[in-house]
């Protein structure tokens, strides 16, 4: 007779909580968050010394401070995806939860939740810098930020973090995934210098396709099409291949 396994499965929310705790408890993840905080604070106050008083607005501070999470936050996703394989913790994780795809989904959700918290903190840091500009530098102090900009910042975070998780699952090596995340988009941007590829590169260039999203100016059908292509190439492709690879790989 076929044996029947009894008992309840681990809820997905618990998986997310466990993965989130892994990202906050590990030394590498903690130092990346500290680095993001330092860069964000430094970038948030930078306009106080380089802009005239009329240019000191909440939007100006946000444009500068968002560079902190844009540069380093995807590495949180890379570490979440590669930790089971580089630190050999997968031997325990996949023994307790054999459904590897479910674990990987929890890694993505926890990384996105952490990213959302960082983006919210960035808005808070920019608001504090704007208050300093008003009181100490006689700044403009405008709080005008349209909804498109806010949604664009959140959507860009989702793209970059998902890309980091995808590269981590695909390569299963933290150094390789980080190098690939940095080098490959830059290499694609260099291809724009080739005249024959001038019309093709914008459809796969990560930076040019996400810039209108970050600035809240995404409007034309061409920009939407380029963004969709970039998401498919840099996010969905690596993540899909990574899920297949981790599901079929023996050992951890």
C-alpha atoms as one frame of an Amber mdcrd trajectory, in Angstrom:
protein
   0.000   0.000   0.000   1.124   3.551  -0.718   2.056   5.338   2.521  -0.028
   8.390   3.369   1.666  11.432   4.863  -0.371  13.085   7.563  -0.095  16.554
   9.025  -0.489  20.133   7.856   1.779  21.899   5.417   3.796  24.938   6.422
   1.806  28.092   5.505   3.304  30.310   2.822   3.248  33.324   5.158   5.523
  31.438   7.551   7.931  30.745   4.700   8.015  34.475   3.931   8.697  35.303
   7.587  11.539  32.793   7.727  13.124  34.131   4.532  12.761  37.692   5.738
  14.475  36.793   8.993  17.320  35.159   7.051  17.870  38.360   5.103  17.953
  40.489   8.246  20.008  38.134  10.424  22.853  37.330   8.053  25.953  39.501
   8.217  26.041  40.194   4.475  22.389  41.224   4.326  22.760  43.454   7.376
  25.787  45.252   5.958  24.050  45.823   2.633  21.127  47.426   4.481  23.565
  49.580   6.467  25.287  50.620   3.242  21.911  51.482   1.678  21.045  53.611
   4.722  24.379  55.473   4.635  24.221  56.133   0.885  20.560  57.171   1.084
  21.155  59.640   3.910  24.236  61.059   2.199  22.432  61.430  -1.123  19.342
  62.917   0.539  21.268  65.833   2.067  23.516  66.408  -0.954  21.113  68.847
  -2.688  21.372  71.149   0.341  24.870  72.129  -0.799  24.607  71.909  -4.586
  21.151  73.389  -5.307  19.909  76.934  -5.003  17.150  77.530  -2.466  14.457
  77.437  -5.157  15.540  73.946  -6.187  15.227  72.442  -2.718  12.006  70.464
  -3.032  10.868  67.054  -1.842  11.041  65.760  -5.411  14.649  66.929  -5.760
  15.660  65.152  -2.563  13.839  62.004  -3.717  15.668  61.997  -7.045  18.992
  61.949  -5.233  18.153  59.620  -2.342  16.662  56.887  -4.546  20.138  56.130
  -5.893  21.015  54.331  -2.652  18.475  51.526  -2.941  18.665  51.469  -6.742
  22.320  50.463  -6.569  22.413  47.998  -3.679  18.900  46.741  -2.910  18.900
  44.116  -5.716  21.845  42.450  -3.974  19.454  41.548  -1.145  17.525  39.498
  -3.691  20.746  37.907  -4.943  21.755  36.873  -1.427  18.274  35.526  -0.680
  18.383  33.317  -3.775  21.957  32.048  -3.435  22.209  31.560   0.331  20.812
  28.024   0.294  23.473  26.933  -2.198  26.545  28.911  -1.151  26.120  28.405
   2.615  24.783  24.827   2.379  21.649  25.705   4.342  19.526  24.120   1.628
  20.183  20.717   3.191  17.963  21.793   6.089  15.570  24.067   4.221  14.588
  21.591   1.525  14.361  18.739   4.003  11.773  20.698   5.992  10.042  21.998
   2.845  10.657  19.854  -0.263   8.651  22.201  -2.503  11.586  24.245  -3.744
   9.507  26.473  -5.995   7.426  27.514  -2.982  10.590  28.371  -1.044  11.890
  30.399  -3.971   8.573  32.240  -4.207   8.856  33.107  -0.510  12.363  34.456
  -1.147  11.019  36.780  -3.830   8.102  37.990  -1.710  10.313  38.635   1.331
  12.829  40.516  -0.826  10.040  42.671  -2.282   8.650  43.419   1.183  12.092
  44.470   2.356  12.497  46.559  -0.785   9.159  48.258  -0.186  10.228  49.139
   3.358  13.487  50.608   2.055  11.675  52.705  -0.569   9.278  54.000   2.100
  12.247  54.876   4.322  13.810  56.717   1.378  10.707  58.878   1.053  10.931
  59.576   4.788  14.618  60.538   4.588  13.874  62.876   1.679  11.031  64.464
   3.674  13.356  65.131   6.614  15.924  66.652   4.241  13.192  68.869   2.790
  12.281  70.085   6.268  15.952  70.891   6.918  16.040  72.769   3.624  12.994
  74.817   4.634  14.205  75.724   8.106  17.973  76.063   7.643  18.468  76.887
   3.959  15.336  78.913   3.155  14.432  76.290   0.573  11.448  76.167  -1.726
   9.966  73.379   0.379   7.496  72.156  -2.229   5.896  68.811  -1.365   4.469
  68.259  -4.843   5.042  64.647  -5.923   2.630  63.078  -8.388   1.253  59.559
  -8.036   3.004  58.428 -11.206   6.397  59.120  -9.641   5.536  57.193  -6.459
   4.195  54.201  -8.380   7.180  54.351 -10.732   9.623  54.160  -7.832   7.799
  51.148  -6.404   7.581  49.438  -9.808  11.280  50.024 -10.503  12.110  48.472
  -7.145  10.052  45.405  -8.067  11.900  45.090 -11.388  15.389  45.393  -9.929
  14.766  43.116  -6.938  13.087  40.481  -9.118  16.057  40.682 -11.456  18.433
  40.144  -8.538  16.511  37.106  -7.326  16.365  35.748 -10.882  20.105  36.038
 -11.448  20.725  34.431  -8.058  18.517  31.435  -8.838  20.008  31.082 -12.310
  23.683  31.175 -11.282  23.429  29.878  -7.668  26.597  31.797  -6.803  26.630
  35.136  -5.009  29.785  36.569  -6.690  28.739  35.418 -10.160  25.203  36.753
  -9.775  26.387  40.163  -8.516  28.949  40.500 -11.316  26.369  39.459 -13.915
  23.835  41.914 -12.493  26.325  44.777 -12.837  28.244  43.867 -15.994  25.591
  42.486 -18.368  23.324  45.588 -18.420  26.408  47.781 -18.903  27.578  45.593
 -21.772  24.189  45.903 -23.460  24.367  49.684 -23.089  27.781  49.715 -24.792
  26.244  47.920 -27.774  24.307  51.119 -28.491  27.578  52.540 -29.837  27.343
  50.116 -32.781  25.328  51.882 -35.518  23.647  48.674 -36.690  22.235  48.059
 -33.196  21.095  51.594 -32.401  17.418  50.786 -32.945  17.551  47.406 -31.191
  19.402  48.232 -27.964  16.667  50.487 -26.447  14.391  47.426 -26.374  16.814
  45.471 -24.160  18.701  48.252 -22.367  17.710  48.147 -18.712  18.718  51.692
 -17.750  17.070  53.514 -20.658  13.845  51.503 -20.389  13.444  52.035 -16.631
  14.446  55.725 -16.570  10.974  56.986 -17.615   9.503  54.702 -14.963  11.737
  56.118 -12.233  10.962  59.693 -13.196   7.219  59.096 -13.535   7.221  60.158
 -17.190   6.343  56.814 -18.772   3.657  57.588 -21.343   4.221  56.565 -24.962
   3.436  53.118 -26.326   7.082  52.693 -27.371   8.249  53.282 -23.798   5.722
  50.784 -22.466   6.810  48.244 -25.065  10.478  48.703 -24.228   9.727  48.311
 -20.526   7.755  45.105 -21.146  10.581  43.683 -23.243  13.166  44.549 -20.611
  11.072  42.900 -17.872  10.760  39.736 -19.965  14.490  39.599 -20.795  16.026
  40.614 -17.472  13.406  39.474 -14.915  11.079  36.753 -16.173  13.690  34.923
 -18.260  16.375  34.466 -15.570  13.784  33.751 -12.873  12.005  31.122 -14.956
  15.267  29.379 -15.864  16.397  29.629 -12.252  13.227  27.985 -10.959  13.711
  25.104 -13.385  17.362  24.723 -12.434  16.800  24.743  -8.671  13.841  22.363
  -8.955  15.917  19.796 -10.837  19.264  20.199  -9.142  20.259  17.441  -6.736
  21.814  18.333  -3.437  22.211  21.796  -1.951
